[in-house]
Coordinates of C-alpha atoms in Angstrom, one line a residue:
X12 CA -4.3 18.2 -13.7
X13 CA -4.2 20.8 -11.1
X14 CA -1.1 22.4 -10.0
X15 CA -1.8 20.6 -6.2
X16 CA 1.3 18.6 -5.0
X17 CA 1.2 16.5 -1.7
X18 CA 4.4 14.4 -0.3
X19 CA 5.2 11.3 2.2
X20 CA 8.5 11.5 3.6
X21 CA 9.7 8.8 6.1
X22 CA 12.9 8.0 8.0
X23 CA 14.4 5.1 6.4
X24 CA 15.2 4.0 10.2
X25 CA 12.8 1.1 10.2
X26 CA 9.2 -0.7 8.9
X27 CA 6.4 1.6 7.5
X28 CA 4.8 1.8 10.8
X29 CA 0.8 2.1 10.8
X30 CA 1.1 6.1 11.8
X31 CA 3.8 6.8 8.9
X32 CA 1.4 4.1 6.8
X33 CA -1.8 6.2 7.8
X34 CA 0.0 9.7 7.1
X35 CA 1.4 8.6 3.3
X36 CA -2.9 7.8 2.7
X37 CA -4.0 11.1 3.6
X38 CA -1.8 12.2 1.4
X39 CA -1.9 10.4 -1.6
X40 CA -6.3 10.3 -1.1
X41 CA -5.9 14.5 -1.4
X42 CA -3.4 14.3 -4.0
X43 CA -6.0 11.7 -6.1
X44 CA -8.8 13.7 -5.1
X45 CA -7.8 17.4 -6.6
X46 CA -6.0 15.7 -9.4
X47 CA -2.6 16.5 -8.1
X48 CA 0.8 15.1 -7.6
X49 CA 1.9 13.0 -4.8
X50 CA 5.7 12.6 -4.7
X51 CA 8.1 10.0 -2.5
X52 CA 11.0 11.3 -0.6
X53 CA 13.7 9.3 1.4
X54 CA 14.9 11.5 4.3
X55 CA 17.8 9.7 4.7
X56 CA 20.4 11.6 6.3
X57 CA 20.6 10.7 9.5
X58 CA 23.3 8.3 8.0
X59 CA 24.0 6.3 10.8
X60 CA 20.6 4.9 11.4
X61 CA 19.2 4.6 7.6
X62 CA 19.2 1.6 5.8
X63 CA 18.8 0.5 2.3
X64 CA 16.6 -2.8 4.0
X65 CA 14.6 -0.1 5.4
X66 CA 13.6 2.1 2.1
X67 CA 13.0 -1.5 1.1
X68 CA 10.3 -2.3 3.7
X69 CA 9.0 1.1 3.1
X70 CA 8.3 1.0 -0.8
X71 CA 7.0 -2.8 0.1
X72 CA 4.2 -1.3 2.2
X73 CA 3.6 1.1 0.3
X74 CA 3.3 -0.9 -3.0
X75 CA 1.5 -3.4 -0.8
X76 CA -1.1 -0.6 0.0
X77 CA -1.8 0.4 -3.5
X78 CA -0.1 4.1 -2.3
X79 CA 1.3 4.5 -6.1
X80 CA 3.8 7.4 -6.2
X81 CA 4.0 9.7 -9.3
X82 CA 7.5 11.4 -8.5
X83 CA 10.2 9.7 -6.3
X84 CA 11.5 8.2 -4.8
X85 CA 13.8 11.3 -4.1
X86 CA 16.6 10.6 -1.7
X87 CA 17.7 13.5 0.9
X88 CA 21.3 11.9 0.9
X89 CA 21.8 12.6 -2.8
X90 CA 21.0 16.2 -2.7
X91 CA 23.8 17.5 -0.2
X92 CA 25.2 19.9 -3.0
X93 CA 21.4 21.7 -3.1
X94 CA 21.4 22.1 0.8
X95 CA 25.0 23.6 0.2
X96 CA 24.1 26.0 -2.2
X97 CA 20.9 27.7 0.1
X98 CA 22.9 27.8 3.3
X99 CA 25.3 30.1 1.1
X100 CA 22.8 32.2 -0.3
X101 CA 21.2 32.9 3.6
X102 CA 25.0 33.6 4.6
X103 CA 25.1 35.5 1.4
X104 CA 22.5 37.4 1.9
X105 CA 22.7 38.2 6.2
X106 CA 20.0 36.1 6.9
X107 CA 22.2 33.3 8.9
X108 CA 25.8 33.3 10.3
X109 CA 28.3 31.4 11.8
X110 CA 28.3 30.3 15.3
X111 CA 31.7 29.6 16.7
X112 CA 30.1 28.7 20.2
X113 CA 31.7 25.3 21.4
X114 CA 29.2 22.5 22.8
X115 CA 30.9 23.0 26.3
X116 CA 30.5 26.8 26.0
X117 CA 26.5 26.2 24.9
X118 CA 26.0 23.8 27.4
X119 CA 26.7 26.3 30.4
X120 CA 24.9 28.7 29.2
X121 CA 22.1 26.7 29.2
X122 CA 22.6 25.7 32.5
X123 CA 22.9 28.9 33.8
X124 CA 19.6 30.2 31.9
X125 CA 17.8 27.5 34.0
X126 CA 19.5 28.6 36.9
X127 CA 18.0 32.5 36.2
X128 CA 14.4 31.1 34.9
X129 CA 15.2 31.7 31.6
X130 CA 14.4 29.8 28.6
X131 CA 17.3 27.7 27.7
X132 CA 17.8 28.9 24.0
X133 CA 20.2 30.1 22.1
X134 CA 21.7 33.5 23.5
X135 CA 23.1 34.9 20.1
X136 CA 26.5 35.4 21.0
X137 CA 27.4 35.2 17.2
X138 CA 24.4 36.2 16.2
X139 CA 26.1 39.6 14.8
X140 CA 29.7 38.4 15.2
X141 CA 32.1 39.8 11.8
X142 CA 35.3 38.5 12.2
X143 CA 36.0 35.0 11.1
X144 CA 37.9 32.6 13.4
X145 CA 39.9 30.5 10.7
X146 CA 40.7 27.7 12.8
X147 CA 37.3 26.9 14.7
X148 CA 34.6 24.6 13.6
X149 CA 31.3 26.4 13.3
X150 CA 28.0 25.4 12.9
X151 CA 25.4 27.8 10.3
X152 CA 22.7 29.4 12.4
X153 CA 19.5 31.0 10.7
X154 CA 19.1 34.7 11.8
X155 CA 15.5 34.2 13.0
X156 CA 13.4 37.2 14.0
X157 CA 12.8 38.3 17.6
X158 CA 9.9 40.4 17.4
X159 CA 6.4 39.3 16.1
X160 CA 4.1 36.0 15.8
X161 CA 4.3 33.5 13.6
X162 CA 1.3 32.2 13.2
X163 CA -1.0 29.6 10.4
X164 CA -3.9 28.0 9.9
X165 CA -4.1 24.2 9.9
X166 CA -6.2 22.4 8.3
X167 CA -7.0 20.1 11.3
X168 CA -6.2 22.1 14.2
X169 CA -6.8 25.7 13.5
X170 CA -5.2 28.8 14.3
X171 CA -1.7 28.0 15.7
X172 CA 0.6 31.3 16.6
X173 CA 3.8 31.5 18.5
X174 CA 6.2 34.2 19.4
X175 CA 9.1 35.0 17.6
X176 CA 10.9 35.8 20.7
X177 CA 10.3 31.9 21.8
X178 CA 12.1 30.4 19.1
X179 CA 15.8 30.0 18.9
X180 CA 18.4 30.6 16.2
X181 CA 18.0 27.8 14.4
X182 CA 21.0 25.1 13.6
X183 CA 20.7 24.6 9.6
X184 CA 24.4 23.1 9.0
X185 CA 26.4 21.5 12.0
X186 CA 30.0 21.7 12.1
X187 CA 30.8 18.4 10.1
X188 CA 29.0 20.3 7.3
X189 CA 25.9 18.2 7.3
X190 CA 22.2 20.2 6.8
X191 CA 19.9 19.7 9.7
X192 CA 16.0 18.4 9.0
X193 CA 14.1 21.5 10.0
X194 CA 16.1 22.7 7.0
X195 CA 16.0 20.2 4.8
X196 CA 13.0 19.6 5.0
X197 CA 11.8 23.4 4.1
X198 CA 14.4 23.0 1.2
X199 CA 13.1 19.9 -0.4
X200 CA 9.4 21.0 -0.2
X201 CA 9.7 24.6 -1.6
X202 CA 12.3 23.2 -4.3
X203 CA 9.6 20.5 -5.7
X204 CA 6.9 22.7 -5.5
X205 CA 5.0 20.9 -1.9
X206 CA 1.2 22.9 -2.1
X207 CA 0.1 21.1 1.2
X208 CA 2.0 19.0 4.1
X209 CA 0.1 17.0 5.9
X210 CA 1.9 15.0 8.6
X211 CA 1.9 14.2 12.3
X212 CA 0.9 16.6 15.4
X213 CA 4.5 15.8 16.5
X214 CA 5.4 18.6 14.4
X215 CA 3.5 21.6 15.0
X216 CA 6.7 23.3 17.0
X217 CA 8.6 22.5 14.0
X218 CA 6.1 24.6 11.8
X219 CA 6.9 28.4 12.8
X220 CA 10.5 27.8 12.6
X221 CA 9.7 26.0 9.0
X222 CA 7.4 29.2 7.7
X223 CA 10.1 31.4 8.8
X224 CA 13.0 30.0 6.6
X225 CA 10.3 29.9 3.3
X226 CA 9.6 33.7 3.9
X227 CA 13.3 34.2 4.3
X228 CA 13.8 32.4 0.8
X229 CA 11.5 33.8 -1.0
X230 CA 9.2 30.6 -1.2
X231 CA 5.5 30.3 -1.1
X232 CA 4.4 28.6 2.4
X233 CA 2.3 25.5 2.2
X234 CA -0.6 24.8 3.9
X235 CA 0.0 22.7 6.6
X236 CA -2.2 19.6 8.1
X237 CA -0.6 17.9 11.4
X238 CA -2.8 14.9 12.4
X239 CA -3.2 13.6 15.7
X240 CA -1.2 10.2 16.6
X241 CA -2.6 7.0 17.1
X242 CA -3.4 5.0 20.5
X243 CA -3.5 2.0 21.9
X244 CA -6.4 0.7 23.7
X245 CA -4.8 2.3 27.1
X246 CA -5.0 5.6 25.3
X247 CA -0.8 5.8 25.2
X248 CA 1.3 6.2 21.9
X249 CA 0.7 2.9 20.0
X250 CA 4.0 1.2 20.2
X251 CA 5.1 -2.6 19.9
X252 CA 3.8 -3.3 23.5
X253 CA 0.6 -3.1 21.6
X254 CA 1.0 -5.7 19.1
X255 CA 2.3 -5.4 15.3
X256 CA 3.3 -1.7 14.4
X257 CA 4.5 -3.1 11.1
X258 CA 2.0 -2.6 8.3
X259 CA 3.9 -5.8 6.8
X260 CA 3.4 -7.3 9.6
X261 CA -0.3 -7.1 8.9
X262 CA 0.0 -8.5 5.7
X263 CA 2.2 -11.5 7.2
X264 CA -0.9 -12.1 9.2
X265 CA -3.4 -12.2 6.6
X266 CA -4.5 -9.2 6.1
X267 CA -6.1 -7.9 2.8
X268 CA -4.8 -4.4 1.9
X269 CA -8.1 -2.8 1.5
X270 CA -9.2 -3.8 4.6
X271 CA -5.9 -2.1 6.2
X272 CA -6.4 1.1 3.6
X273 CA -10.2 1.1 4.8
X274 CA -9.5 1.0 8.6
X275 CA -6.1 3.4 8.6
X276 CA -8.2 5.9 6.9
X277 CA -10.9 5.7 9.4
X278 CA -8.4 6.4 12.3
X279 CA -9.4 9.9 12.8
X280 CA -11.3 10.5 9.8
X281 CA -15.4 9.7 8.5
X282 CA -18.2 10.4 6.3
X283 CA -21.5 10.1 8.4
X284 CA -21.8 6.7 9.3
X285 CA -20.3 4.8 6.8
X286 CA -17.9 2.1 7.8
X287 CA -16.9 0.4 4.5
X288 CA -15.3 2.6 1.1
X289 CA -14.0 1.2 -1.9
X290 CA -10.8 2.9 -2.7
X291 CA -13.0 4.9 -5.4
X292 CA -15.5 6.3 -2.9
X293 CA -12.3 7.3 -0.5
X294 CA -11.5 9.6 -3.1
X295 CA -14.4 10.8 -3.4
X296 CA -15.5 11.7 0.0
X297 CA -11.8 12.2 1.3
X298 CA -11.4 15.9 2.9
X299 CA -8.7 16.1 5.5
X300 CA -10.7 19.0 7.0
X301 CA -13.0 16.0 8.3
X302 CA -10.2 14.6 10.0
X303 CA -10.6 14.7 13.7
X304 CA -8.7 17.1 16.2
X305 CA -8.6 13.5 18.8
X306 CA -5.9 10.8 18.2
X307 CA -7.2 7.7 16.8
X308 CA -7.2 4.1 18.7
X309 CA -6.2 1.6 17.5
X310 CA -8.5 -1.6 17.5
X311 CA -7.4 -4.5 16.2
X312 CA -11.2 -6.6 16.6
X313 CA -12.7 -3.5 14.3
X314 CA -9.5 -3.9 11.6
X315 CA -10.4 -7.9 12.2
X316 CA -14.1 -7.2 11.6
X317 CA -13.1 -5.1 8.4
X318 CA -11.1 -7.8 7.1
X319 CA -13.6 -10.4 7.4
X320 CA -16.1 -8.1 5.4
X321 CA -13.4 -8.0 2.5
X322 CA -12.5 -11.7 2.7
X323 CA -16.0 -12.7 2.2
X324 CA -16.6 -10.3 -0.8
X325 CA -13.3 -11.2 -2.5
X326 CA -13.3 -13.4 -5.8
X327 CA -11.9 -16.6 -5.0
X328 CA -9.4 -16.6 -7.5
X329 CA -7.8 -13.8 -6.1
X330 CA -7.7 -15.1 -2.3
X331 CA -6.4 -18.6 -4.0
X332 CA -3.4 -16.7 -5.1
X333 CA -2.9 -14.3 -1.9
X334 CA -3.2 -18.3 -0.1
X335 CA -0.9 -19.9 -1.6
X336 CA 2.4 -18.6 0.6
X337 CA 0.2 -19.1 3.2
X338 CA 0.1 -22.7 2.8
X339 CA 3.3 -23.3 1.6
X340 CA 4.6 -22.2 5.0
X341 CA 2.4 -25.0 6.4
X342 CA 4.3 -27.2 3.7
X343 CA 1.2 -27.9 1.4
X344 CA 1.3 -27.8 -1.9
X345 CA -1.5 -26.6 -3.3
X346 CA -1.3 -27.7 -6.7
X347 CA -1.1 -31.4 -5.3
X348 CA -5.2 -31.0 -4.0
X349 CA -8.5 -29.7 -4.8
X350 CA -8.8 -26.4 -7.0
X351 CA -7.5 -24.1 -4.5
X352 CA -10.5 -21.4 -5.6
X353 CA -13.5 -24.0 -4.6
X354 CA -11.1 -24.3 -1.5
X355 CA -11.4 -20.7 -0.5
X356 CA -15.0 -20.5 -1.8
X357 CA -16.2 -23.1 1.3
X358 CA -13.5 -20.6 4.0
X359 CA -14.8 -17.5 3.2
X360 CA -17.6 -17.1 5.6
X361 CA -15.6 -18.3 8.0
X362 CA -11.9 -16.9 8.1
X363 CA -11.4 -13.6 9.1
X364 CA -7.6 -13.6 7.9
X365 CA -5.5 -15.8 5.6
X366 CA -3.8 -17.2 8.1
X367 CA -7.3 -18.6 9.3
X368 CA -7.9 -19.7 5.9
X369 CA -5.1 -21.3 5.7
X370 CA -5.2 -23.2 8.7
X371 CA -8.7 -24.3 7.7
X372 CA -7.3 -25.5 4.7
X373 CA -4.9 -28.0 5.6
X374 CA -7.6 -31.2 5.7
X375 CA -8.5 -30.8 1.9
X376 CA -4.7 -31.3 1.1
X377 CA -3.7 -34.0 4.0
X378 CA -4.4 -37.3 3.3
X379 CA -3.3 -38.9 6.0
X380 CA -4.7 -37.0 8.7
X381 CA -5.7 -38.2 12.2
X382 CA -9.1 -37.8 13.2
X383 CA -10.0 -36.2 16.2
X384 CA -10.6 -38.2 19.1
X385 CA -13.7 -37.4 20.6
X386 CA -15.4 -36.7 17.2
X387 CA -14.4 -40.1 15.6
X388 CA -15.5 -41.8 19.1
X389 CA -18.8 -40.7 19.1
X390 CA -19.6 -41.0 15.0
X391 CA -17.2 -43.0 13.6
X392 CA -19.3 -45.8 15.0
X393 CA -20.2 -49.8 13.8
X394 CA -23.3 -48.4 12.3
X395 CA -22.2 -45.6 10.5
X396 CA -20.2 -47.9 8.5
X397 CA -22.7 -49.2 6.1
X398 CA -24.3 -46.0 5.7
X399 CA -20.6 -44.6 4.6
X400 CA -19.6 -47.2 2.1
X401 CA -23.1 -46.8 0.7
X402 CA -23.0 -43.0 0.3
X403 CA -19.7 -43.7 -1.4
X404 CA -20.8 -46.0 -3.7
X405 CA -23.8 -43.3 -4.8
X406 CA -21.0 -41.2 -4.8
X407 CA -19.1 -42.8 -7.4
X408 CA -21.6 -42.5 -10.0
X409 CA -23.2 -39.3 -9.4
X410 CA -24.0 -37.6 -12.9
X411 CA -24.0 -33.9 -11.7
X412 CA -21.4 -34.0 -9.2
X413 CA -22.1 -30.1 -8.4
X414 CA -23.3 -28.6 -5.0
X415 CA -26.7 -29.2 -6.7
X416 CA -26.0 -32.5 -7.6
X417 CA -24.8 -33.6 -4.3
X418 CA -27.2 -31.8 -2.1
X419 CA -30.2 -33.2 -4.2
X420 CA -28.3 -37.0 -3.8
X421 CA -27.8 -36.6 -0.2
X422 CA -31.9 -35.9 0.3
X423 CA -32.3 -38.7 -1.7
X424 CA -29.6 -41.2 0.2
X425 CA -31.3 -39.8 3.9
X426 CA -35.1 -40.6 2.1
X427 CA -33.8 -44.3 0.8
X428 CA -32.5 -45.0 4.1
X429 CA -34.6 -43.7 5.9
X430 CA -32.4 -41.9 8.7
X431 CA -32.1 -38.5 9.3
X432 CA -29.1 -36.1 7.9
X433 CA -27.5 -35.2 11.7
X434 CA -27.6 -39.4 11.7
X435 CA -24.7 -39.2 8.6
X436 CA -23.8 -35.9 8.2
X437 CA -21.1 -35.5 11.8
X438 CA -20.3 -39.3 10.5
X439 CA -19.1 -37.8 6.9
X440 CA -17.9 -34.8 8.6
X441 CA -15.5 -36.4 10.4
X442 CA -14.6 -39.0 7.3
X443 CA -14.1 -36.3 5.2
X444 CA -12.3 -33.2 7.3
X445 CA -11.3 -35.1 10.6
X446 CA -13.6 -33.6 12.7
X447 CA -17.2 -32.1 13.3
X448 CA -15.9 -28.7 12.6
X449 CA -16.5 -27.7 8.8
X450 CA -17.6 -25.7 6.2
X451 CA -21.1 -27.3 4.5
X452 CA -20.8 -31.1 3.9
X453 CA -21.7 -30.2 0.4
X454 CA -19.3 -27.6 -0.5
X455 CA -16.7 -30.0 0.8
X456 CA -17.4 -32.7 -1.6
X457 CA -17.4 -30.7 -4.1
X458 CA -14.2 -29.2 -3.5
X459 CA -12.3 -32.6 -3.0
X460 CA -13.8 -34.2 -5.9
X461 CA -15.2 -37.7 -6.7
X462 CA -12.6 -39.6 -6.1
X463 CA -11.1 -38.4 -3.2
X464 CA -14.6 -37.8 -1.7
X465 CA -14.5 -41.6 -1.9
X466 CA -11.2 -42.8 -1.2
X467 CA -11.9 -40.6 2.4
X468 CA -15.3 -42.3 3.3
X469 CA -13.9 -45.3 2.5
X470 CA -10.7 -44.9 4.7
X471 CA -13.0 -44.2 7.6
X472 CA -15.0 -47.5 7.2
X473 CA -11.7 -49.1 7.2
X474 CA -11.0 -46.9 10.3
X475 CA -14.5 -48.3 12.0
X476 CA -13.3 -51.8 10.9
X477 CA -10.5 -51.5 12.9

């Protein structure tokens, strides 16, 4: 095992969005790659908004991904008493202060920096300020430096510097005593031993501020990796106006979770021209210095397309049990039907979700069902009548009632008759699945089984009998 330890840390404020989702892979893919660590932590203290349903929805995705944790979930909200401690130790030691500055009192001077064409920051009024004011709420400013660069080298983006003299006295503990996330966060990664962070552009300007309080704390600074965000197809910040955000959501559609994991990781990142990696060959190939300085947009066709590709190469037993929710919310049973695995097995090459699946499903466990109009107009006709009770009675005493077996009974049934097999076949279509629409005649038999292959041809001669 190396000594190489990566970390996802969301908001519990909401869903595992498909950015967060896409963030927590990079991640774990590095960590499983250099045979590291990848830890869990809850940033939690924005109190107000966080919500246990939320960490809920988040570990659901993530389990739901296969994103398997090896430390964590570590919750920000339980480790107050450590942020307490390290704010002492920088007052301790000079390195932040006390700011008795009022918001009113800030918010003017602001104002009137704006007014001069100054930048708006902090103007250290307390910055060397000795005497205490007993009876004043204060927040705990860092004593950043004024002079130099802060600069470092991401791993997607390159070089990144800014000026000291840009960046404010930082708040790390407001006046109800609570620690601010720019500190936090430096806390928590330096105290369990974070190697590299990798996680959204949106917080390059946090970085310099960051790699100033580890130098001031004596900590080691990571290396950092901010990846670009993710569009929409009108190239703005993929939001709900785009469609699901939710990676649940996805799964609520009928999504596989390798086809998600497969197309997230793609969002930004390649190997050649490959399209479609097991989860093995993701680790494998995975280097986040191949990940692309552009944001990503999202497509939901491609993620479609990538789903269809995993449905078709899936063993039906295993889509037979992701179904089965599926067609319970359609109010099937599927133990009251066909062997749902020679179900799936004739919707493979044709669903592109579960939810299509499902959908394509219903016929084999509706008995009743109405054919369509049109369809059972034009071949549930006088003469296809004989040719249907016929087939059913060959049916009935079919040997080998396999795919084999049936194909090689229909050629003999079409040969006997002498008619052709688009003279029966849309007539037992319809019989069988209430319309012209299908998977293959024979699969379909199969799947129902003898009897109910026969009960269904002969309900449509009854049908044609009027």
């Amino acid at each position: 095992m190396s000594d190489v330890r990566l970390r996802f840390a969301p908001s519990p404020t909401g869903y595992l969005h498909v950015g967060g989702a896409r963030t927590a892979l990079f991640n774990w893919l590095l960590a499983r790659k250099q045979g590291g660590k990848f830890v869990l932590r809850i940033e939690d203290t924005d109190v107000a908004r966080s919500t246990r349903e939320s960490v809920d929805a988040i570990l659901q995705g993530m389990e739901w991904l296969g994103l398997d944790w090896d430390e964590g979930p570590f919750y920000q909200s339980e480790r107050f008493p450590v942020y307490r401690e390290f704010v002492e130790k920088l007052l301790a030691e000079g390195k932040a202060y006390k700011c008795f500055c009022t918001p009113e009192e800030l918010e003017e001077r602001r104002e009137q920096a704006m007014r001069e064409g100054r930048k708006p920051k902090y103007d250290g009024t307390c910055r060397n300020r000795t005497e205490e004011l007993p009876d004043r709420p204060y927040t705990v400013r860092f004593k950043a430096p004024h002079e130099g660069v802060t600069a470092f080298d991401d791993l997607i983006k390159g070089r990144i510097a800014f000026n000291n003299e840009e960046l404010d006295d930082l708040i790390i503990q407001r006046s109800d005593g609570t620690p601010t996330y720019n500190f936090v966060v430096v806390i928590d990664d330096a105290t369990m031993g974070i190697t590299t962070v990798i996680r959204g552009d949106d917080h390059v300007n946090n970085t310099p501020r960051q790699i100033l309080l580890y130098e001031a704390l004596g900590y080691p600074v990571p290396r950092f990796a901010h990846v670009p965000m993710i569009l929409g197809a009108d190239k703005t910040r993929l939001s709900k106006r785009h469609g699901a955000t939710s990676v649940m959501a996805y799964r609520d559609m009928g999504f596989l979770p390798e086809a998600m994991v497969n197309y997230l990781v793609r969002l930004g990142w390649s190997h050649g021209d490959q399209e479609i990696f097991s989860r093995e060959e993701l680790i494998e190939k995975f280097s986040i210095e191949a990940v692309g300085k552009s944001a990503g947009v999202f497509n939901p066709d491609k993620l479609l397309w990538l789903n269809h590709h995993y449905i078709k190469e899936s063993p039906p037993e295993r889509l037979a049990g992701l179904l089965v929710p599926f067609l319970k919310e359609r109010g099937v049973d599927p133990a009251a039907g066909p062997a749902l695995p020679l179900v799936v097995k004739t919707l493979q090459e044709r669903s592109r979700t579960l939810v299509e699946m499902a959908d394509g499903a219903l016929f084999y466990y509706r008995r009743e069902f109405a054919y369509e109009e049109q369809a059972a107009a034009k071949h549930l006709v006088p003469e296809a009548a004989p040719l249907l009770e016929a087939l059913a009675g060959k049916l009935e005493t079919l040997a080998d009632f396999s795919q084999t077996g049936i194909e090689a009974l229909f050629k003999e049934f079409i040969a006997e008759k002498g008619v052709k097999l688009g003279q029966v076949g849309p007539a037992v279509r319809v019989a069988l699945c209430g319309g012209t629409a299908s998977p293959g005649i024979y699969e379909v038999v199969e799947a129902l089984g003898r009897e109910e292959t026969v009960a269904r041809l002969r309900r449509a001669v009854a049908f044609i009998a009027g």
